[in-house]
């Protein structure tokens, strides 16, 4: 294992003024096979920021929320970055939490302990700043990375699957059942809000483009959507006037429209299926529909409604405090 001397000559903090192109190269090389359009746009954004450094607005401009690496650690050999890790701070309930991202080592340098030492440095950095929790996300099929993080004390918190579907122009006759789909009513909001907060709890929602109050009925929500160039369409599923679920399709920035599902703890799959198929035929745009949901819940329902598994991410965290409670959002039923 290289670099285990007290003062490691290869490992140093990221310097965003000179390292961003090297970081973008590493992400390109190490994540290429799994990168979707949002991932590619992220790398392009890092390169744009690297290019704009000499301009007045370069590195000093507000990049909050973009995830562009501003803090982290790199592993450098003969002037070339061969490993790196990004640390993204975020404020939650007035406390700083930290996300570890972009952990990558070039293939020729793997299995030498580089990612392990980068991650250990990040954990020390977070503790030294009084951070309470370090978070990260790893793909379900990335056993090597999962093992690395588990060996460093990270615990699995939740598994979330993102499904993608294309809008369709014809109605599927199999949706004909006792469920009726109508526009969401104002009176649905209390149940919808409680169900949304269960499906997208704060521990998950902080890293999704999700704001529960975006779906609240009323004029102020509409005004805010107008100014944010955002529109939301909402449908409710009922049987004999009993509310069984609400689906909200949100048009925003990015390459897909986000669908948020409010369903009760005892999920009626018929109602979910009817909502999912209805949305594919009624979606006002031709963009991909993307929905994030607890992994393993109603999977067959998504598949029969034409929603394909895009990715499953394992959310892991490590508390810097003793007695931190693990919580689970894996099962809704
Ligand atoms: C995952 C990755 C960052 C590991 O980098 P690395 O520098 O080779 O990792 P390390 O040498 O520090 O290995 C640390 C531990 O990870 C696990 N691990 C790493 N590579 C592994 C592999 N190919 N097979 C099995 N376990 C592996 C082992 O537990 C290893 O400990 P050990 O060597 O004592 O058995 C690297 O393979 C990579 O860049 N992959 C592509 C990008 C990626 O998937 N990043 C993680 C995103 S969450």
mmCIF file of C-alpha atoms and ligand atoms in Angstrom:
data_model
loop_
_atom_site.group_PDB
_atom_site.id
_atom_site.type_symbol
_atom_site.label_atom_id
_atom_site.label_comp_id
_atom_site.label_asym_id
_atom_site.label_seq_id
_atom_site.Cartn_x
_atom_site.Cartn_y
_atom_site.Cartn_z
ATOM 1 C CA UNK A 1 0.000 0.000 0.000
ATOM 2 C CA UNK A 2 1.534 3.323 -1.006
ATOM 3 C CA UNK A 3 1.549 6.582 0.874
ATOM 4 C CA UNK A 4 1.208 5.337 4.412
ATOM 5 C CA UNK A 5 3.854 7.620 5.804
ATOM 6 C CA UNK A 6 2.747 10.177 8.361
ATOM 7 C CA UNK A 7 3.049 13.051 5.903
ATOM 8 C CA UNK A 8 1.681 11.585 2.712
ATOM 9 C CA UNK A 9 3.389 13.208 -0.306
ATOM 10 C CA UNK A 10 0.638 12.110 -2.720
ATOM 11 C CA UNK A 11 -2.475 13.186 -0.873
ATOM 12 C CA UNK A 12 -3.502 16.827 -0.571
ATOM 13 C CA UNK A 13 -6.651 18.962 -0.367
ATOM 14 C CA UNK A 14 -8.375 19.761 -3.654
ATOM 15 C CA UNK A 15 -7.434 23.141 -5.085
ATOM 16 C CA UNK A 16 -10.386 24.170 -7.281
ATOM 17 C CA UNK A 17 -8.264 26.819 -9.013
ATOM 18 C CA UNK A 18 -6.107 24.183 -10.704
ATOM 19 C CA UNK A 19 -7.617 20.720 -10.172
ATOM 20 C CA UNK A 20 -11.052 20.889 -11.797
ATOM 21 C CA UNK A 21 -10.009 19.645 -15.243
ATOM 22 C CA UNK A 22 -8.146 16.732 -13.649
ATOM 23 C CA UNK A 23 -11.230 15.911 -11.568
ATOM 24 C CA UNK A 24 -13.461 16.059 -14.673
ATOM 25 C CA UNK A 25 -11.041 13.722 -16.508
ATOM 26 C CA UNK A 26 -11.164 11.252 -13.605
ATOM 27 C CA UNK A 27 -14.961 11.302 -13.430
ATOM 28 C CA UNK A 28 -15.161 10.847 -17.208
ATOM 29 C CA UNK A 29 -12.775 7.890 -17.158
ATOM 30 C CA UNK A 30 -14.084 6.142 -14.025
ATOM 31 C CA UNK A 31 -17.866 6.680 -14.312
ATOM 32 C CA UNK A 32 -18.276 6.735 -18.086
ATOM 33 C CA UNK A 33 -20.035 3.366 -18.372
ATOM 34 C CA UNK A 34 -22.765 4.412 -15.919
ATOM 35 C CA UNK A 35 -23.157 8.091 -16.810
ATOM 36 C CA UNK A 36 -26.531 9.399 -17.958
ATOM 37 C CA UNK A 37 -27.213 12.794 -19.574
ATOM 38 C CA UNK A 38 -27.372 14.539 -16.157
ATOM 39 C CA UNK A 39 -23.964 13.034 -15.298
ATOM 40 C CA UNK A 40 -22.479 14.238 -18.573
ATOM 41 C CA UNK A 41 -23.918 17.706 -17.998
ATOM 42 C CA UNK A 42 -22.329 17.695 -14.516
ATOM 43 C CA UNK A 43 -18.881 16.972 -16.012
ATOM 44 C CA UNK A 44 -19.401 19.675 -18.665
ATOM 45 C CA UNK A 45 -20.297 22.095 -15.885
ATOM 46 C CA UNK A 46 -17.075 21.283 -13.991
ATOM 47 C CA UNK A 47 -15.096 21.942 -17.176
ATOM 48 C CA UNK A 48 -16.950 25.230 -17.785
ATOM 49 C CA UNK A 49 -16.098 26.402 -14.268
ATOM 50 C CA UNK A 50 -12.458 25.341 -14.797
ATOM 51 C CA UNK A 51 -12.371 27.383 -18.025
ATOM 52 C CA UNK A 52 -13.935 30.455 -16.500
ATOM 53 C CA UNK A 53 -11.394 30.703 -13.714
ATOM 54 C CA UNK A 54 -9.469 33.490 -15.352
ATOM 55 C CA UNK A 55 -12.584 35.578 -15.781
ATOM 56 C CA UNK A 56 -13.827 37.995 -13.160
ATOM 57 C CA UNK A 57 -16.670 35.704 -12.155
ATOM 58 C CA UNK A 58 -14.667 32.467 -12.346
ATOM 59 C CA UNK A 59 -14.155 30.462 -9.237
ATOM 60 C CA UNK A 60 -15.581 33.027 -6.873
ATOM 61 C CA UNK A 61 -19.110 32.896 -8.226
ATOM 62 C CA UNK A 62 -21.884 31.236 -6.340
ATOM 63 C CA UNK A 63 -21.791 27.516 -7.091
ATOM 64 C CA UNK A 64 -23.848 26.477 -4.090
ATOM 65 C CA UNK A 65 -26.111 23.517 -4.814
ATOM 66 C CA UNK A 66 -24.420 22.627 -8.094
ATOM 67 C CA UNK A 67 -22.114 19.973 -6.618
ATOM 68 C CA UNK A 68 -19.142 21.377 -8.571
ATOM 69 C CA UNK A 69 -16.091 20.299 -6.517
ATOM 70 C CA UNK A 70 -14.987 23.118 -4.265
ATOM 71 C CA UNK A 71 -13.705 20.969 -1.397
ATOM 72 C CA UNK A 72 -12.226 17.513 -1.313
ATOM 73 C CA UNK A 73 -8.976 15.584 -1.594
ATOM 74 C CA UNK A 74 -6.824 14.476 -4.503
ATOM 75 C CA UNK A 75 -4.101 11.890 -4.987
ATOM 76 C CA UNK A 76 -1.362 13.199 -7.247
ATOM 77 C CA UNK A 77 1.512 11.252 -8.809
ATOM 78 C CA UNK A 78 4.114 13.091 -10.931
ATOM 79 C CA UNK A 79 1.796 16.073 -11.370
ATOM 80 C CA UNK A 80 -1.203 13.990 -12.508
ATOM 81 C CA UNK A 81 -4.368 13.462 -10.474
ATOM 82 C CA UNK A 82 -4.916 9.712 -10.235
ATOM 83 C CA UNK A 83 -7.522 9.704 -7.472
ATOM 84 C CA UNK A 84 -9.999 12.144 -6.025
ATOM 85 C CA UNK A 85 -12.990 12.708 -3.799
ATOM 86 C CA UNK A 86 -15.384 15.651 -3.448
ATOM 87 C CA UNK A 87 -16.934 16.921 -0.202
ATOM 88 C CA UNK A 88 -20.247 18.783 -0.561
ATOM 89 C CA UNK A 89 -21.509 20.537 2.588
ATOM 90 C CA UNK A 90 -25.227 21.136 3.029
ATOM 91 C CA UNK A 91 -27.239 22.747 5.783
ATOM 92 C CA UNK A 92 -30.034 20.657 7.264
ATOM 93 C CA UNK A 93 -32.097 21.807 10.228
ATOM 94 C CA UNK A 94 -29.381 24.417 10.947
ATOM 95 C CA UNK A 95 -26.645 21.767 11.134
ATOM 96 C CA UNK A 96 -23.925 21.068 8.605
ATOM 97 C CA UNK A 97 -24.019 17.648 7.001
ATOM 98 C CA UNK A 98 -21.557 16.530 4.349
ATOM 99 C CA UNK A 99 -21.892 14.447 1.211
ATOM 100 C CA UNK A 100 -18.872 12.511 -0.056
ATOM 101 C CA UNK A 101 -19.023 12.157 -3.850
ATOM 102 C CA UNK A 102 -16.988 11.441 -6.995
ATOM 103 C CA UNK A 103 -14.713 8.909 -5.261
ATOM 104 C CA UNK A 104 -12.542 7.595 -8.104
ATOM 105 C CA UNK A 105 -9.114 6.092 -8.797
ATOM 106 C CA UNK A 106 -7.703 5.456 -12.279
ATOM 107 C CA UNK A 107 -7.666 1.711 -13.102
ATOM 108 C CA UNK A 108 -3.839 1.461 -13.140
ATOM 109 C CA UNK A 109 -3.686 2.737 -9.565
ATOM 110 C CA UNK A 110 -6.468 0.690 -7.998
ATOM 111 C CA UNK A 111 -6.160 -1.693 -5.016
ATOM 112 C CA UNK A 112 -3.340 0.345 -3.493
ATOM 113 C CA UNK A 113 -5.414 1.938 -0.750
ATOM 114 C CA UNK A 114 -5.891 5.303 -2.504
ATOM 115 C CA UNK A 115 -9.710 5.529 -2.204
ATOM 116 C CA UNK A 116 -9.528 4.320 1.384
ATOM 117 C CA UNK A 117 -7.066 7.045 2.368
ATOM 118 C CA UNK A 118 -8.996 9.718 0.478
ATOM 119 C CA UNK A 119 -12.174 8.722 2.325
ATOM 120 C CA UNK A 120 -10.404 8.634 5.689
ATOM 121 C CA UNK A 121 -9.076 12.148 5.035
ATOM 122 C CA UNK A 122 -12.588 13.325 4.179
ATOM 123 C CA UNK A 123 -13.958 11.888 7.422
ATOM 124 C CA UNK A 124 -11.244 13.666 9.434
ATOM 125 C CA UNK A 125 -11.996 16.915 7.579
ATOM 126 C CA UNK A 126 -15.699 16.595 8.385
ATOM 127 C CA UNK A 127 -15.096 15.794 12.064
ATOM 128 C CA UNK A 128 -12.643 18.687 12.416
ATOM 129 C CA UNK A 129 -15.379 21.041 11.202
ATOM 130 C CA UNK A 130 -17.912 19.711 13.696
ATOM 131 C CA UNK A 131 -19.930 17.961 10.971
ATOM 132 C CA UNK A 132 -22.523 15.609 12.433
ATOM 133 C CA UNK A 133 -23.102 13.203 9.574
ATOM 134 C CA UNK A 134 -21.175 12.118 6.497
ATOM 135 C CA UNK A 135 -23.377 10.814 3.684
ATOM 136 C CA UNK A 136 -22.706 9.047 0.432
ATOM 137 C CA UNK A 137 -24.564 7.150 -2.273
ATOM 138 C CA UNK A 138 -23.336 4.055 -4.037
ATOM 139 C CA UNK A 139 -24.898 2.083 -6.865
ATOM 140 C CA UNK A 140 -26.370 -1.240 -5.799
ATOM 141 C CA UNK A 141 -24.189 -3.061 -8.342
ATOM 142 C CA UNK A 142 -20.937 -1.471 -7.084
ATOM 143 C CA UNK A 143 -19.912 -4.085 -4.521
ATOM 144 C CA UNK A 144 -16.276 -2.915 -4.418
ATOM 145 C CA UNK A 145 -17.221 0.610 -3.356
ATOM 146 C CA UNK A 146 -19.909 -0.665 -0.954
ATOM 147 C CA UNK A 147 -17.293 -2.884 0.754
ATOM 148 C CA UNK A 148 -14.886 0.035 1.002
ATOM 149 C CA UNK A 149 -17.445 2.272 2.712
ATOM 150 C CA UNK A 150 -18.747 -0.498 4.989
ATOM 151 C CA UNK A 151 -15.191 -1.238 6.119
ATOM 152 C CA UNK A 152 -14.850 2.437 7.079
ATOM 153 C CA UNK A 153 -17.964 2.355 9.287
ATOM 154 C CA UNK A 154 -20.686 3.587 6.900
ATOM 155 C CA UNK A 155 -24.138 2.038 7.394
ATOM 156 C CA UNK A 156 -26.811 1.445 4.819
ATOM 157 C CA UNK A 157 -29.741 3.794 5.459
ATOM 158 C CA UNK A 158 -31.997 3.259 2.468
ATOM 159 C CA UNK A 159 -32.161 1.879 -1.053
ATOM 160 C CA UNK A 160 -33.906 4.059 -3.611
ATOM 161 C CA UNK A 161 -34.694 3.188 -7.195
ATOM 162 C CA UNK A 162 -35.169 5.704 -9.976
ATOM 163 C CA UNK A 163 -37.525 4.538 -12.732
ATOM 164 C CA UNK A 164 -37.793 6.122 -16.152
ATOM 165 C CA UNK A 165 -40.745 6.027 -18.566
ATOM 166 C CA UNK A 166 -41.515 7.602 -21.909
ATOM 167 C CA UNK A 167 -44.873 9.299 -22.393
ATOM 168 C CA UNK A 168 -47.203 7.294 -24.647
ATOM 169 C CA UNK A 169 -49.896 8.524 -26.974
ATOM 170 C CA UNK A 170 -52.389 5.671 -26.674
ATOM 171 C CA UNK A 171 -54.448 4.619 -23.657
ATOM 172 C CA UNK A 172 -53.822 1.147 -22.262
ATOM 173 C CA UNK A 173 -57.111 -0.693 -21.956
ATOM 174 C CA UNK A 174 -55.800 -2.706 -18.978
ATOM 175 C CA UNK A 175 -56.187 0.445 -16.830
ATOM 176 C CA UNK A 176 -59.970 0.091 -16.926
ATOM 177 C CA UNK A 177 -60.923 -0.867 -13.364
ATOM 178 C CA UNK A 178 -62.827 0.499 -10.399
ATOM 179 C CA UNK A 179 -60.257 3.246 -9.823
ATOM 180 C CA UNK A 180 -61.038 6.702 -11.131
ATOM 181 C CA UNK A 181 -58.372 9.297 -11.875
ATOM 182 C CA UNK A 182 -59.285 12.961 -11.456
ATOM 183 C CA UNK A 183 -57.458 16.230 -10.991
ATOM 184 C CA UNK A 184 -56.105 16.593 -7.453
ATOM 185 C CA UNK A 185 -58.571 18.497 -5.160
ATOM 186 C CA UNK A 186 -57.587 20.995 -2.460
ATOM 187 C CA UNK A 187 -59.226 18.730 0.106
ATOM 188 C CA UNK A 188 -56.712 15.970 -0.839
ATOM 189 C CA UNK A 189 -53.790 18.044 0.430
ATOM 190 C CA UNK A 190 -53.602 16.923 4.120
ATOM 191 C CA UNK A 191 -53.386 13.219 3.149
ATOM 192 C CA UNK A 192 -51.165 13.965 0.179
ATOM 193 C CA UNK A 193 -48.721 15.946 2.323
ATOM 194 C CA UNK A 194 -48.498 13.244 5.016
ATOM 195 C CA UNK A 195 -47.967 10.525 2.388
ATOM 196 C CA UNK A 196 -45.354 12.544 0.483
ATOM 197 C CA UNK A 197 -43.391 13.084 3.687
ATOM 198 C CA UNK A 198 -43.432 9.351 4.267
ATOM 199 C CA UNK A 199 -42.284 8.409 0.761
ATOM 200 C CA UNK A 200 -39.713 11.246 0.642
ATOM 201 C CA UNK A 201 -38.623 11.676 4.288
ATOM 202 C CA UNK A 202 -36.240 14.543 5.085
ATOM 203 C CA UNK A 203 -33.271 12.153 5.240
ATOM 204 C CA UNK A 204 -33.870 11.368 1.558
ATOM 205 C CA UNK A 205 -35.476 14.568 0.306
ATOM 206 C CA UNK A 206 -32.492 16.835 1.002
ATOM 207 C CA UNK A 207 -30.685 15.394 -1.974
ATOM 208 C CA UNK A 208 -33.638 15.305 -4.371
ATOM 209 C CA UNK A 209 -35.217 18.265 -6.190
ATOM 210 C CA UNK A 210 -38.191 17.853 -3.855
ATOM 211 C CA UNK A 211 -40.011 20.511 -1.829
ATOM 212 C CA UNK A 212 -43.225 19.307 -0.252
ATOM 213 C CA UNK A 213 -44.758 22.783 -0.240
ATOM 214 C CA UNK A 214 -44.479 22.993 -4.036
ATOM 215 C CA UNK A 215 -47.598 20.824 -4.174
ATOM 216 C CA UNK A 216 -49.726 22.789 -1.741
ATOM 217 C CA UNK A 217 -52.948 24.120 -3.283
ATOM 218 C CA UNK A 218 -53.383 27.884 -3.423
ATOM 219 C CA UNK A 219 -52.553 31.051 -5.249
ATOM 220 C CA UNK A 220 -49.127 31.569 -3.601
ATOM 221 C CA UNK A 221 -47.859 28.253 -4.878
ATOM 222 C CA UNK A 222 -48.991 29.182 -8.394
ATOM 223 C CA UNK A 223 -47.290 32.575 -8.195
ATOM 224 C CA UNK A 224 -44.049 31.000 -6.991
ATOM 225 C CA UNK A 225 -44.187 28.446 -9.829
ATOM 226 C CA UNK A 226 -44.710 31.224 -12.335
ATOM 227 C CA UNK A 227 -41.593 33.079 -11.123
ATOM 228 C CA UNK A 228 -39.511 29.880 -10.957
ATOM 229 C CA UNK A 229 -40.536 28.887 -14.477
ATOM 230 C CA UNK A 230 -41.986 25.679 -13.160
ATOM 231 C CA UNK A 231 -45.287 23.905 -13.693
ATOM 232 C CA UNK A 232 -46.910 21.069 -11.815
ATOM 233 C CA UNK A 233 -49.763 18.772 -12.848
ATOM 234 C CA UNK A 234 -51.435 16.662 -10.185
ATOM 235 C CA UNK A 235 -53.824 13.721 -10.381
ATOM 236 C CA UNK A 236 -55.605 11.737 -7.679
ATOM 237 C CA UNK A 237 -56.691 8.086 -7.673
ATOM 238 C CA UNK A 238 -59.971 7.197 -5.913
ATOM 239 C CA UNK A 239 -62.266 4.305 -5.422
ATOM 240 C CA UNK A 240 -65.851 5.335 -4.530
ATOM 241 C CA UNK A 241 -64.557 8.770 -3.537
ATOM 242 C CA UNK A 242 -61.903 7.325 -1.189
ATOM 243 C CA UNK A 243 -58.481 8.836 -1.906
ATOM 244 C CA UNK A 244 -55.875 6.151 -2.711
ATOM 245 C CA UNK A 245 -52.957 8.198 -3.966
ATOM 246 C CA UNK A 246 -51.810 11.421 -5.621
ATOM 247 C CA UNK A 247 -49.200 11.840 -8.354
ATOM 248 C CA UNK A 248 -47.509 15.169 -9.068
ATOM 249 C CA UNK A 249 -45.590 15.724 -12.299
ATOM 250 C CA UNK A 250 -43.155 18.596 -12.040
ATOM 251 C CA UNK A 251 -41.543 20.337 -15.005
ATOM 252 C CA UNK A 252 -38.316 21.948 -14.039
ATOM 253 C CA UNK A 253 -34.722 22.196 -15.146
ATOM 254 C CA UNK A 254 -32.851 19.021 -16.058
ATOM 255 C CA UNK A 255 -33.380 16.374 -18.643
ATOM 256 C CA UNK A 256 -36.484 14.700 -17.262
ATOM 257 C CA UNK A 257 -39.792 15.630 -15.644
ATOM 258 C CA UNK A 258 -39.995 14.500 -12.038
ATOM 259 C CA UNK A 259 -42.934 12.496 -10.799
ATOM 260 C CA UNK A 260 -43.611 12.461 -7.036
ATOM 261 C CA UNK A 261 -45.916 9.813 -5.625
ATOM 262 C CA UNK A 262 -48.014 10.248 -2.475
ATOM 263 C CA UNK A 263 -49.310 6.829 -1.447
ATOM 264 C CA UNK A 264 -50.647 5.571 1.891
ATOM 265 C CA UNK A 265 -48.731 3.124 4.113
ATOM 266 C CA UNK A 266 -50.997 0.312 2.962
ATOM 267 C CA UNK A 267 -50.388 0.732 -0.716
ATOM 268 C CA UNK A 268 -53.095 -0.283 -3.212
ATOM 269 C CA UNK A 269 -51.128 -1.361 -6.261
ATOM 270 C CA UNK A 270 -54.197 -1.016 -8.532
ATOM 271 C CA UNK A 271 -54.359 2.672 -7.701
ATOM 272 C CA UNK A 272 -50.617 3.173 -8.219
ATOM 273 C CA UNK A 273 -50.786 1.319 -11.549
ATOM 274 C CA UNK A 274 -53.706 3.485 -12.715
ATOM 275 C CA UNK A 275 -51.862 6.673 -11.769
ATOM 276 C CA UNK A 276 -48.644 5.579 -13.461
ATOM 277 C CA UNK A 277 -50.330 4.628 -16.734
ATOM 278 C CA UNK A 278 -52.572 7.708 -16.705
ATOM 279 C CA UNK A 279 -49.548 9.962 -16.370
ATOM 280 C CA UNK A 280 -47.794 8.368 -19.323
ATOM 281 C CA UNK A 281 -50.742 9.189 -21.575
ATOM 282 C CA UNK A 282 -51.572 12.603 -20.086
ATOM 283 C CA UNK A 283 -48.035 13.982 -19.635
ATOM 284 C CA UNK A 284 -48.025 17.381 -21.310
ATOM 285 C CA UNK A 285 -44.445 17.026 -22.592
ATOM 286 C CA UNK A 286 -42.562 14.316 -24.490
ATOM 287 C CA UNK A 287 -39.670 14.315 -22.014
ATOM 288 C CA UNK A 288 -38.694 11.285 -19.957
ATOM 289 C CA UNK A 289 -40.677 10.845 -16.734
ATOM 290 C CA UNK A 290 -38.414 10.108 -13.761
ATOM 291 C CA UNK A 291 -39.647 8.809 -10.415
ATOM 292 C CA UNK A 292 -37.681 8.038 -7.246
ATOM 293 C CA UNK A 293 -39.233 5.401 -4.981
ATOM 294 C CA UNK A 294 -38.151 3.024 -2.188
ATOM 295 C CA UNK A 295 -36.406 0.066 -3.798
ATOM 296 C CA UNK A 296 -38.353 -3.190 -3.867
ATOM 297 C CA UNK A 297 -41.764 -1.601 -3.221
ATOM 298 C CA UNK A 298 -44.343 -2.203 -5.975
ATOM 299 C CA UNK A 299 -41.588 -3.037 -8.468
ATOM 300 C CA UNK A 300 -43.836 -5.183 -10.667
ATOM 301 C CA UNK A 301 -46.422 -2.427 -10.730
ATOM 302 C CA UNK A 302 -43.856 0.034 -12.124
ATOM 303 C CA UNK A 303 -42.697 -2.490 -14.691
ATOM 304 C CA UNK A 304 -46.191 -3.360 -15.908
ATOM 305 C CA UNK A 305 -46.964 0.351 -16.233
ATOM 306 C CA UNK A 306 -43.912 0.753 -18.531
ATOM 307 C CA UNK A 307 -41.465 2.287 -16.022
ATOM 308 C CA UNK A 308 -37.970 0.811 -16.332
ATOM 309 C CA UNK A 309 -35.406 0.644 -13.563
ATOM 310 C CA UNK A 310 -32.810 3.309 -14.288
ATOM 311 C CA UNK A 311 -30.613 2.990 -11.201
ATOM 312 C CA UNK A 312 -30.776 1.817 -7.590
ATOM 313 C CA UNK A 313 -28.674 3.755 -5.111
ATOM 314 C CA UNK A 314 -27.758 2.684 -1.611
ATOM 315 C CA UNK A 315 -27.693 5.654 0.754
ATOM 316 C CA UNK A 316 -25.070 5.242 3.471
ATOM 317 C CA UNK A 317 -24.047 7.431 6.330
ATOM 318 C CA UNK A 318 -21.736 7.641 9.255
ATOM 319 C CA UNK A 319 -22.485 9.655 12.328
ATOM 320 C CA UNK A 320 -19.678 11.465 14.043
ATOM 321 C CA UNK A 321 -21.758 11.284 17.249
ATOM 322 C CA UNK A 322 -22.320 8.262 19.450
ATOM 323 C CA UNK A 323 -25.779 6.695 19.585
ATOM 324 C CA UNK A 324 -26.908 7.824 16.139
ATOM 325 C CA UNK A 325 -30.074 5.936 15.222
ATOM 326 C CA UNK A 326 -30.333 4.117 11.923
ATOM 327 C CA UNK A 327 -33.637 4.633 10.182
ATOM 328 C CA UNK A 328 -35.089 2.798 7.266
ATOM 329 C CA UNK A 329 -37.239 3.897 4.370
ATOM 330 C CA UNK A 330 -36.934 0.609 2.570
ATOM 331 C CA UNK A 331 -40.460 -0.603 3.076
ATOM 332 C CA UNK A 332 -43.636 1.395 2.820
ATOM 333 C CA UNK A 333 -46.072 -1.311 3.702
HETATM 334 C C1 LIG B 1 -14.235 1.993 -6.114
HETATM 335 C C2 LIG B 1 -12.862 2.630 -6.314
HETATM 336 C C3 LIG B 1 -12.959 4.126 -6.013
HETATM 337 C C4 LIG B 1 -11.863 1.979 -5.356
HETATM 338 O O1 LIG B 1 -10.624 2.656 -5.481
HETATM 339 P P1 LIG B 1 -9.250 2.011 -4.984
HETATM 340 O O2 LIG B 1 -8.266 3.120 -4.855
HETATM 341 O O3 LIG B 1 -8.885 0.880 -5.847
HETATM 342 O O4 LIG B 1 -9.691 1.460 -3.551
HETATM 343 P P2 LIG B 1 -8.752 0.936 -2.382
HETATM 344 O O5 LIG B 1 -7.484 0.338 -2.949
HETATM 345 O O6 LIG B 1 -8.587 2.006 -1.365
HETATM 346 O O7 LIG B 1 -9.629 -0.245 -1.800
HETATM 347 C C5 LIG B 1 -10.321 -0.116 -0.600
HETATM 348 C C6 LIG B 1 -11.277 -1.296 -0.436
HETATM 349 O O8 LIG B 1 -12.312 -1.244 -1.411
HETATM 350 C C7 LIG B 1 -12.692 -2.589 -1.770
HETATM 351 N N1 LIG B 1 -12.357 -2.779 -3.175
HETATM 352 C C8 LIG B 1 -11.794 -1.879 -3.995
HETATM 353 N N2 LIG B 1 -11.705 -2.396 -5.249
HETATM 354 C C9 LIG B 1 -12.213 -3.642 -5.193
HETATM 355 C C10 LIG B 1 -12.414 -4.657 -6.147
HETATM 356 N N3 LIG B 1 -12.055 -4.499 -7.426
HETATM 357 N N4 LIG B 1 -12.998 -5.801 -5.765
HETATM 358 C C11 LIG B 1 -13.379 -5.982 -4.484
HETATM 359 N N5 LIG B 1 -13.210 -5.049 -3.521
HETATM 360 C C12 LIG B 1 -12.626 -3.892 -3.868
HETATM 361 C C13 LIG B 1 -11.877 -3.500 -0.896
HETATM 362 O O9 LIG B 1 -12.622 -3.699 0.291
HETATM 363 C C14 LIG B 1 -10.654 -2.641 -0.617
HETATM 364 O O10 LIG B 1 -9.993 -3.017 0.556
HETATM 365 P P3 LIG B 1 -8.806 -4.134 0.484
HETATM 366 O O11 LIG B 1 -7.922 -3.730 -0.653
HETATM 367 O O12 LIG B 1 -8.182 -4.015 1.820
HETATM 368 O O13 LIG B 1 -9.500 -5.428 0.225
HETATM 369 C C15 LIG B 1 -12.338 2.405 -7.782
HETATM 370 O O14 LIG B 1 -12.496 1.037 -8.093
HETATM 371 C C16 LIG B 1 -13.044 3.246 -8.822
HETATM 372 O O15 LIG B 1 -12.609 4.344 -9.152
HETATM 373 N N6 LIG B 1 -14.158 2.732 -9.390
HETATM 374 C C17 LIG B 1 -14.949 3.457 -10.400
HETATM 375 C C18 LIG B 1 -15.657 4.656 -9.793
HETATM 376 C C19 LIG B 1 -16.538 4.242 -8.634
HETATM 377 O O16 LIG B 1 -17.291 3.291 -8.737
HETATM 378 N N7 LIG B 1 -16.479 5.016 -7.537
HETATM 379 C C20 LIG B 1 -17.282 4.789 -6.342
HETATM 380 C C21 LIG B 1 -18.537 5.599 -6.430
HETATM 381 S S1 LIG B 1 -19.574 5.411 -5.012
#
